[in-house]
Tab-separated table of C-alpha atoms and ligand atoms in Angstrom:
chain	number	residue	atom	x	y	z
A	538	MET	CA	0.000	0.000	0.000
A	539	ARG	CA	1.445	3.370	-1.039
A	540	ILE	CA	-0.218	6.596	0.077
A	541	LEU	CA	0.627	10.101	-1.071
A	542	VAL	CA	-0.182	12.886	1.385
A	543	THR	CA	-0.235	16.524	0.268
A	544	GLY	CA	0.375	19.135	2.949
A	545	GLY	CA	1.901	16.493	5.219
A	546	ALA	CA	4.176	19.010	6.974
A	547	GLY	CA	1.194	21.024	8.229
A	548	PHE	CA	-0.859	20.580	11.390
A	549	ILE	CA	-3.413	17.923	10.407
A	550	GLY	CA	-1.473	16.261	7.579
A	551	SER	CA	1.540	15.673	9.833
A	552	HIS	CA	-0.663	14.157	12.534
A	553	TYR	CA	-2.058	11.777	9.938
A	554	VAL	CA	1.423	10.836	8.679
A	555	ARG	CA	2.914	10.359	12.168
A	556	THR	CA	-0.035	8.132	13.145
A	557	LEU	CA	0.282	6.117	9.938
A	558	LEU	CA	4.030	5.615	10.439
A	559	ASP	CA	3.408	4.629	14.077
A	560	GLY	CA	1.054	1.864	12.889
A	561	GLY	CA	-2.021	3.651	14.248
A	562	TYR	CA	-4.381	2.639	11.415
A	563	PRO	CA	-5.242	-1.097	11.429
A	564	GLY	CA	-4.374	-2.798	8.148
A	565	TYR	CA	-2.008	0.026	7.169
A	566	GLU	CA	0.919	-0.864	9.436
A	567	ASP	CA	3.148	-1.505	6.414
A	568	ALA	CA	1.912	1.416	4.307
A	569	GLU	CA	4.536	3.538	2.616
A	570	VAL	CA	3.891	7.251	2.574
A	571	THR	CA	5.057	9.975	0.224
A	572	VAL	CA	4.629	13.500	1.554
A	573	VAL	CA	4.432	16.382	-0.916
A	574	ASP	CA	4.594	19.765	0.752
A	575	LYS	CA	5.674	23.175	-0.494
A	576	LEU	CA	6.818	24.210	2.990
A	577	THR	CA	5.035	27.536	3.004
A	578	TYR	CA	5.195	29.589	6.220
A	579	ALA	CA	2.671	27.027	7.619
A	580	GLY	CA	4.651	23.891	6.827
A	581	ASN	CA	7.375	22.611	9.139
A	582	ARG	CA	9.649	19.696	8.202
A	583	ASP	CA	10.243	19.110	11.920
A	584	ASN	CA	6.609	17.996	12.255
A	585	LEU	CA	7.671	14.711	10.646
A	586	PRO	CA	10.410	12.198	11.491
A	587	ALA	CA	13.758	13.307	10.011
A	588	ALA	CA	14.093	9.846	8.470
A	589	HIS	CA	11.853	6.785	8.438
A	590	PRO	CA	12.082	3.626	6.305
A	591	ARG	CA	8.473	4.052	5.088
A	592	LEU	CA	8.559	7.826	4.511
A	593	THR	CA	9.545	9.609	1.298
A	594	TRP	CA	9.769	13.362	1.595
A	595	VAL	CA	9.270	15.640	-1.423
A	596	GLN	CA	9.298	19.405	-1.200
A	597	GLY	CA	6.925	20.391	-3.990
A	598	ASP	CA	3.953	22.476	-5.036
A	599	ILE	CA	0.576	20.880	-5.814
A	600	CYS	CA	0.247	23.372	-8.686
A	601	ASP	CA	3.208	21.631	-10.407
A	602	LEU	CA	1.567	19.147	-12.807
A	603	PRO	CA	4.786	17.620	-14.281
A	604	MET	CA	6.135	16.956	-10.762
A	605	LEU	CA	2.861	15.263	-9.734
A	606	LEU	CA	2.714	13.178	-12.915
A	607	GLU	CA	6.186	11.890	-12.156
A	608	LEU	CA	5.449	11.122	-8.507
A	609	LEU	CA	1.919	9.697	-8.514
A	610	PRO	CA	2.147	6.467	-10.561
A	611	GLY	CA	2.219	3.446	-8.246
A	612	HIS	CA	0.352	5.132	-5.400
A	613	ASP	CA	-2.842	3.442	-4.161
A	614	ALA	CA	-4.385	6.526	-2.588
A	615	VAL	CA	-3.997	10.287	-2.113
A	616	LEU	CA	-4.988	12.237	0.983
A	617	HIS	CA	-5.189	15.886	0.036
A	618	PHE	CA	-4.540	18.250	2.964
A	619	ALA	CA	-2.410	20.939	1.269
A	620	ALA	CA	-4.055	24.349	1.425
A	621	GLU	CA	-3.722	27.914	2.517
A	622	SER	CA	-5.709	27.555	5.719
A	623	HIS	CA	-5.827	30.783	7.731
A	624	VAL	CA	-8.993	32.885	7.331
A	625	ASP	CA	-7.327	36.126	8.516
A	626	ARG	CA	-4.629	35.850	5.844
A	627	SER	CA	-7.317	35.321	3.177
A	628	LEU	CA	-8.890	38.651	4.199
A	629	ARG	CA	-5.592	40.454	3.585
A	630	SER	CA	-4.814	38.707	0.296
A	631	ALA	CA	-6.888	36.020	-1.393
A	632	ALA	CA	-4.734	35.295	-4.457
A	633	GLU	CA	-2.627	32.526	-2.911
A	634	PHE	CA	-5.805	30.886	-1.550
A	635	VAL	CA	-7.300	30.680	-5.020
A	636	ARG	CA	-3.991	29.539	-6.533
A	637	THR	CA	-3.349	26.682	-4.089
A	638	ASN	CA	-6.811	25.710	-2.880
A	639	VAL	CA	-8.604	25.898	-6.224
A	640	GLY	CA	-5.847	25.655	-8.878
A	641	GLY	CA	-3.727	23.265	-6.821
A	642	THR	CA	-6.656	20.939	-6.120
A	643	GLN	CA	-7.627	20.878	-9.790
A	644	THR	CA	-4.012	20.151	-10.794
A	645	LEU	CA	-3.745	17.361	-8.224
A	646	LEU	CA	-7.024	15.738	-9.297
A	647	GLU	CA	-6.019	15.960	-12.957
A	648	ALA	CA	-2.702	14.288	-12.129
A	649	CYS	CA	-4.530	11.561	-10.129
A	650	LEU	CA	-6.847	10.933	-13.073
A	651	ARG	CA	-4.040	10.723	-15.623
A	652	SER	CA	-1.938	8.503	-13.323
A	653	GLY	CA	-4.804	6.117	-12.569
A	654	VAL	CA	-4.759	6.705	-8.793
A	655	PRO	CA	-7.607	4.488	-7.535
A	656	ARG	CA	-8.672	6.509	-4.436
A	657	VAL	CA	-8.573	10.162	-3.344
A	658	VAL	CA	-9.799	11.897	-0.173
A	659	HIS	CA	-10.190	15.656	-0.420
A	660	VAL	CA	-9.990	17.266	3.034
A	661	SER	CA	-12.356	20.226	3.286
A	662	THR	CA	-14.012	22.264	6.006
A	663	ASP	CA	-17.406	23.079	7.520
A	664	GLU	CA	-16.697	26.740	6.672
A	665	VAL	CA	-17.911	26.089	3.107
A	666	TYR	CA	-21.489	26.173	4.464
A	667	GLY	CA	-21.224	29.769	5.734
A	668	SER	CA	-22.749	30.663	9.088
A	669	ILE	CA	-25.812	29.143	10.808
A	670	ASP	CA	-27.728	30.710	13.721
A	671	GLU	CA	-29.569	27.556	14.799
A	672	GLY	CA	-29.520	23.849	13.957
A	673	ALA	CA	-26.813	22.062	11.977
A	674	TRP	CA	-25.786	21.616	8.350
A	675	THR	CA	-26.110	18.254	6.629
A	676	GLU	CA	-24.080	17.305	3.566
A	677	LEU	CA	-27.026	18.531	1.443
A	678	SER	CA	-26.983	22.075	2.843
A	679	PRO	CA	-26.116	24.792	0.308
A	680	LEU	CA	-22.554	26.064	0.009
A	681	LEU	CA	-22.616	29.714	1.140
A	682	PRO	CA	-18.985	30.518	2.032
A	683	ASN	CA	-18.252	33.973	3.411
A	684	SER	CA	-14.465	34.376	3.637
A	685	PRO	CA	-12.133	34.034	0.646
A	686	TYR	CA	-10.623	31.003	2.443
A	687	ALA	CA	-14.036	29.320	2.707
A	688	ALA	CA	-14.909	30.285	-0.868
A	689	SER	CA	-11.687	28.755	-2.177
A	690	LYS	CA	-12.368	25.537	-0.244
A	691	ALA	CA	-15.988	25.428	-1.510
A	692	SER	CA	-14.661	25.860	-5.045
A	693	SER	CA	-12.215	22.996	-4.525
A	694	ASP	CA	-15.076	20.789	-3.295
A	695	LEU	CA	-17.001	21.526	-6.495
A	696	ILE	CA	-13.952	20.751	-8.627
A	697	ALA	CA	-13.567	17.443	-6.769
A	698	ARG	CA	-17.234	16.630	-7.359
A	699	SER	CA	-16.855	17.421	-11.052
A	700	TYR	CA	-13.902	15.002	-11.393
A	701	TRP	CA	-16.130	12.282	-9.931
A	702	VAL	CA	-19.222	13.095	-12.008
A	703	THR	CA	-17.413	13.785	-15.275
A	704	HIS	CA	-14.436	11.445	-15.150
A	705	GLY	CA	-15.435	8.882	-12.523
A	706	LEU	CA	-12.396	9.714	-10.346
A	707	ASN	CA	-12.885	7.872	-7.043
A	708	VAL	CA	-12.845	10.891	-4.736
A	709	SER	CA	-14.664	11.554	-1.442
A	710	ILE	CA	-14.886	14.922	0.300
A	711	THR	CA	-14.801	15.534	4.064
A	712	ARG	CA	-15.986	18.682	5.856
A	713	CYS	CA	-14.737	18.946	9.404
A	714	SER	CA	-15.180	21.518	12.143
A	715	ASN	CA	-12.299	23.348	13.899
A	716	ASN	CA	-9.419	21.105	14.945
A	717	TYR	CA	-7.136	21.450	17.945
A	718	GLY	CA	-4.066	19.533	19.109
A	719	PRO	CA	-0.250	19.656	19.088
A	720	TYR	CA	1.829	20.994	16.147
A	721	GLN	CA	-0.763	23.601	15.080
A	722	HIS	CA	0.719	26.830	13.743
A	723	PRO	CA	0.791	29.482	16.499
A	724	GLU	CA	-1.280	31.871	14.378
A	725	LYS	CA	-4.408	29.766	15.134
A	726	LEU	CA	-6.569	30.519	18.168
A	727	ILE	CA	-5.681	27.793	20.679
A	728	PRO	CA	-1.880	27.693	20.159
A	729	LYS	CA	-1.816	31.477	19.807
A	730	PHE	CA	-3.592	32.030	23.114
A	731	VAL	CA	-1.623	29.387	25.033
A	732	THR	CA	1.739	30.625	23.731
A	733	GLU	CA	0.918	34.298	24.310
A	734	LEU	CA	-0.225	33.569	27.877
A	735	THR	CA	2.862	31.411	28.455
A	736	GLU	CA	4.976	34.425	27.460
A	737	GLY	CA	2.962	36.693	29.783
A	738	ARG	CA	1.133	38.656	27.069
A	739	PRO	CA	-2.644	39.340	26.909
A	740	VAL	CA	-4.683	37.573	24.240
A	741	PRO	CA	-6.800	39.314	21.588
A	742	LEU	CA	-10.511	38.444	21.489
A	743	TYR	CA	-12.467	39.411	18.369
A	744	GLY	CA	-15.613	41.571	18.736
A	745	ASP	CA	-17.992	40.486	21.509
A	746	GLY	CA	-16.414	37.006	21.721
A	747	ALA	CA	-19.798	35.371	21.051
A	748	ASN	CA	-18.843	33.591	17.802
A	749	ILE	CA	-19.405	29.861	18.234
A	750	ARG	CA	-17.116	27.126	16.925
A	751	GLU	CA	-17.145	23.364	17.398
A	752	TRP	CA	-13.811	21.837	18.397
A	753	LEU	CA	-12.537	18.378	17.481
A	754	HIS	CA	-9.214	16.816	18.449
A	755	VAL	CA	-6.980	16.358	15.401
A	756	ASP	CA	-6.624	12.645	16.196
A	757	ASP	CA	-10.387	12.130	15.828
A	758	HIS	CA	-10.413	14.049	12.536
A	759	CYS	CA	-7.598	11.872	11.173
A	760	ARG	CA	-9.393	8.660	12.215
A	761	ALA	CA	-12.484	9.934	10.404
A	762	LEU	CA	-10.347	10.549	7.305
A	763	GLN	CA	-8.901	7.035	7.493
A	764	LEU	CA	-12.443	5.603	7.668
A	765	VAL	CA	-13.477	7.642	4.647
A	766	LEU	CA	-10.342	6.497	2.813
A	767	THR	CA	-11.059	2.812	3.431
A	768	ASP	CA	-14.869	2.640	3.474
A	769	GLY	CA	-16.227	5.935	2.122
A	770	ARG	CA	-18.179	6.006	-1.091
A	771	ALA	CA	-16.922	7.742	-4.236
A	772	GLY	CA	-18.495	11.112	-4.974
A	773	GLU	CA	-19.875	11.429	-1.428
A	774	VAL	CA	-19.391	14.195	1.127
A	775	TYR	CA	-18.903	13.333	4.827
A	776	ASN	CA	-19.314	15.937	7.564
A	777	VAL	CA	-17.201	15.496	10.698
A	778	ALA	CA	-18.541	17.406	13.706
A	779	GLY	CA	-16.737	18.636	16.773
A	780	GLY	CA	-19.522	17.996	19.218
A	781	THR	CA	-18.281	20.706	21.573
A	782	GLY	CA	-19.756	24.082	20.569
A	783	LEU	CA	-18.156	26.932	22.477
A	784	SER	CA	-18.109	30.693	22.061
A	785	ASN	CA	-14.673	32.246	21.609
A	786	ARG	CA	-15.139	33.869	25.009
A	787	GLU	CA	-15.822	30.477	26.623
A	788	ILE	CA	-12.769	28.865	25.097
A	789	THR	CA	-10.672	31.864	26.124
A	790	THR	CA	-11.855	31.484	29.729
A	791	ARG	CA	-10.862	27.809	29.707
A	792	LEU	CA	-7.429	28.585	28.273
A	793	LEU	CA	-6.827	31.327	30.836
A	794	LYS	CA	-7.589	28.778	33.586
A	795	LEU	CA	-5.405	26.069	32.050
A	796	CYS	CA	-2.504	28.540	31.788
A	797	GLY	CA	-3.067	29.883	35.310
A	798	ALA	CA	-3.560	33.387	33.865
A	799	ASP	CA	-5.549	36.271	35.276
A	800	PRO	CA	-9.028	36.874	33.672
A	801	GLY	CA	-7.796	40.401	32.862
A	802	MET	CA	-5.308	39.013	30.315
A	803	VAL	CA	-7.864	39.473	27.505
A	804	ARG	CA	-7.732	42.389	25.059
A	805	LEU	CA	-10.909	43.050	23.027
A	806	VAL	CA	-10.059	43.854	19.402
A	807	ALA	CA	-12.130	44.977	16.408
A	808	ASP	CA	-14.121	42.119	14.944
A	809	ARG	CA	-12.836	40.136	11.961
A	810	LYS	CA	-14.462	41.316	8.713
A	811	GLY	CA	-17.400	39.100	7.714
A	812	HIS	CA	-16.869	37.027	10.877
A	813	ASP	CA	-19.102	33.937	10.716
A	814	ARG	CA	-21.291	33.804	13.829
A	815	ARG	CA	-21.724	30.080	14.298
A	816	TYR	CA	-20.668	26.806	12.667
A	817	CYS	CA	-22.408	23.508	13.381
A	818	VAL	CA	-22.383	20.343	11.274
A	819	ASP	CA	-24.527	17.225	11.539
A	820	ASP	CA	-22.293	14.157	11.127
A	821	THR	CA	-24.967	11.455	11.354
A	822	LYS	CA	-23.910	10.157	7.927
A	823	ILE	CA	-20.305	9.251	8.809
A	824	ARG	CA	-21.410	7.837	12.167
A	825	GLU	CA	-24.148	5.610	10.707
A	826	GLU	CA	-22.466	4.667	7.431
A	827	LEU	CA	-18.839	4.251	8.565
A	828	GLY	CA	-19.217	3.690	12.328
A	829	TYR	CA	-17.236	6.816	13.203
A	830	ALA	CA	-17.264	8.200	16.746
A	831	PRO	CA	-14.830	10.669	18.291
A	832	ARG	CA	-12.763	9.366	21.217
A	833	THR	CA	-11.074	12.388	22.753
A	834	ASP	CA	-13.011	14.041	25.523
A	835	PHE	CA	-12.744	17.820	25.040
A	836	GLU	CA	-11.671	18.735	28.607
A	837	THR	CA	-8.881	16.160	28.560
A	838	GLY	CA	-7.829	16.936	24.993
A	839	LEU	CA	-7.677	20.677	25.628
A	840	ALA	CA	-5.671	20.276	28.842
A	841	ARG	CA	-3.178	17.952	27.103
A	842	THR	CA	-2.896	20.330	24.155
A	843	ALA	CA	-2.216	23.354	26.366
A	844	ALA	CA	0.416	21.305	28.228
A	845	TRP	CA	2.069	20.280	24.941
A	846	TYR	CA	2.592	23.931	23.880
A	847	ARG	CA	3.837	24.883	27.327
A	848	ASP	CA	6.271	21.909	27.249
A	849	ASN	CA	7.515	22.507	23.688
A	850	PRO	CA	8.490	26.186	23.429
A	851	GLY	CA	11.341	25.283	21.062
A	852	TRP	CA	8.749	24.191	18.492
A	853	TRP	CA	6.767	27.462	18.368
A	854	LYS	CA	9.138	30.241	19.496
A	855	ARG	CA	11.052	30.552	16.221
A	856	THR	CA	7.851	30.442	14.157
A	857	LYS	CA	6.312	33.179	16.271
A	858	GLU	CA	9.420	35.348	15.948
A	859	GLU	CA	9.317	34.952	12.152
A	860	ASN	CA	5.643	35.950	12.035
A	861	ARG	CA	5.723	38.890	14.441
B	61	NAD	P1	-1.837	24.009	7.734
B	61	NAD	O1	-1.867	25.428	7.263
B	61	NAD	O2	-1.307	23.706	9.105
B	61	NAD	O3	-1.007	23.121	6.712
B	61	NAD	C1	-1.092	23.269	5.323
B	61	NAD	C2	0.110	22.575	4.687
B	61	NAD	O4	-0.022	22.686	3.254
B	61	NAD	C3	1.442	23.228	5.059
B	61	NAD	O5	2.384	22.249	5.411
B	61	NAD	C4	1.863	23.950	3.778
B	61	NAD	O6	3.279	24.051	3.615
B	61	NAD	C5	1.214	23.070	2.715
B	61	NAD	N1	0.959	23.783	1.447
B	61	NAD	C6	0.373	25.003	1.300
B	61	NAD	N2	0.337	25.328	-0.007
B	61	NAD	C7	0.881	24.285	-0.690
B	61	NAD	C8	1.099	24.015	-2.071
B	61	NAD	N3	0.769	24.905	-3.015
B	61	NAD	N4	1.678	22.839	-2.424
B	61	NAD	C9	2.031	21.926	-1.471
B	61	NAD	N5	1.860	22.143	-0.151
B	61	NAD	C10	1.289	23.296	0.234
B	61	NAD	O7	-3.333	23.484	7.587
B	61	NAD	P2	-4.135	22.415	8.467
B	61	NAD	O8	-4.796	23.115	9.592
B	61	NAD	O9	-3.271	21.233	8.725
B	61	NAD	O10	-5.285	22.021	7.436
B	61	NAD	C11	-5.125	20.926	6.519
B	61	NAD	C12	-6.370	20.799	5.674
B	61	NAD	O11	-7.505	20.578	6.510
B	61	NAD	C13	-6.695	22.064	4.858
B	61	NAD	O12	-7.125	21.653	3.592
B	61	NAD	C14	-7.817	22.729	5.642
B	61	NAD	O13	-8.661	23.455	4.786
B	61	NAD	C15	-8.519	21.525	6.234
B	61	NAD	N6	-9.233	21.767	7.510
B	61	NAD	C16	-8.584	22.351	8.563
B	61	NAD	C17	-9.250	22.516	9.776
B	61	NAD	C18	-8.569	23.133	10.979
B	61	NAD	O14	-9.227	23.384	11.995
B	61	NAD	N7	-7.260	23.359	10.955
B	61	NAD	C19	-10.594	22.117	9.903
B	61	NAD	C20	-11.215	21.516	8.798
B	61	NAD	C21	-10.515	21.346	7.623
């Protein structure tokens, strides 16, 4: 079994690859993995083992068709994580989001088609659905993305669907809620807040802090992806929910407690433009069809995650310096 992972030096992709190499997915203990990653500001080679007998590392861009056509033959599956992933950056400049998330996905799918790759999983997000005041989105809900990031991901989902409908490429799409866990870039809310508080600085809270997000441990997301890879149906979309809906203010309060910080260490800042109020997905389909259930209890997962950032300052300090 040979699996190619795009974006495998990022937060979620590297968790998937480390778990795969550690034998964490039954039946895939011998799988060989090729990681293709451009190493943008968000990618970190140190997120993966420096050397491993079943790992092949390739620094490359998913927009590079000749490179992909050379690499892909012989692979049994592709897990596509590579993307520009930070909403705030997409508000400042959307071009790279369209280039990688839309153009890169199309290039990758075209290369998979031409190389005869038998299975592809396209990793997407619940943000493609927009914002919902009450209830939860199913896979049949309309795509109403609000940020350029979400719009580029929604576009990539439609491209993936078209490669299934038009060409019969065996591709499934997943739409997951917010992830948390170790190795997440310190520009994202949880690592940002924990690392700022660890360094004794106040944390910025957008607007009134009432925006609601659902949080899922990265390990549960990756197990859901593995289930979709092995048992998901071609052309289908699978939502993956967090289960724990919290306002940004609530999660901030929990992080302040976990870091032993004073409640006054919060700085209210102007709201993000077009800030989605609430995300909530219904993941009945993946639970009933593929037997998925998350395992990580949120309290425990959050406490362990906060401890990981506090215990690994070497991992995030340089990245934060570079991005200040
Ligand atoms: P990340 O920003 O941590 O990692 C992205 C990786 O992609 C980086 O290693 C980067 O170097 C690489 N990359 C970027 N452009 C590339 C290109 N043109 N060619 C090759 N590699 C490139 O992102 P993440 O949080 O790990 O997210 C992974 C995927 O999961 C994304 O597709 C994202 O939309 C999706 N997703 C993320 C979350 C979340 O909460 N983080 C939730 C749902 C879905």
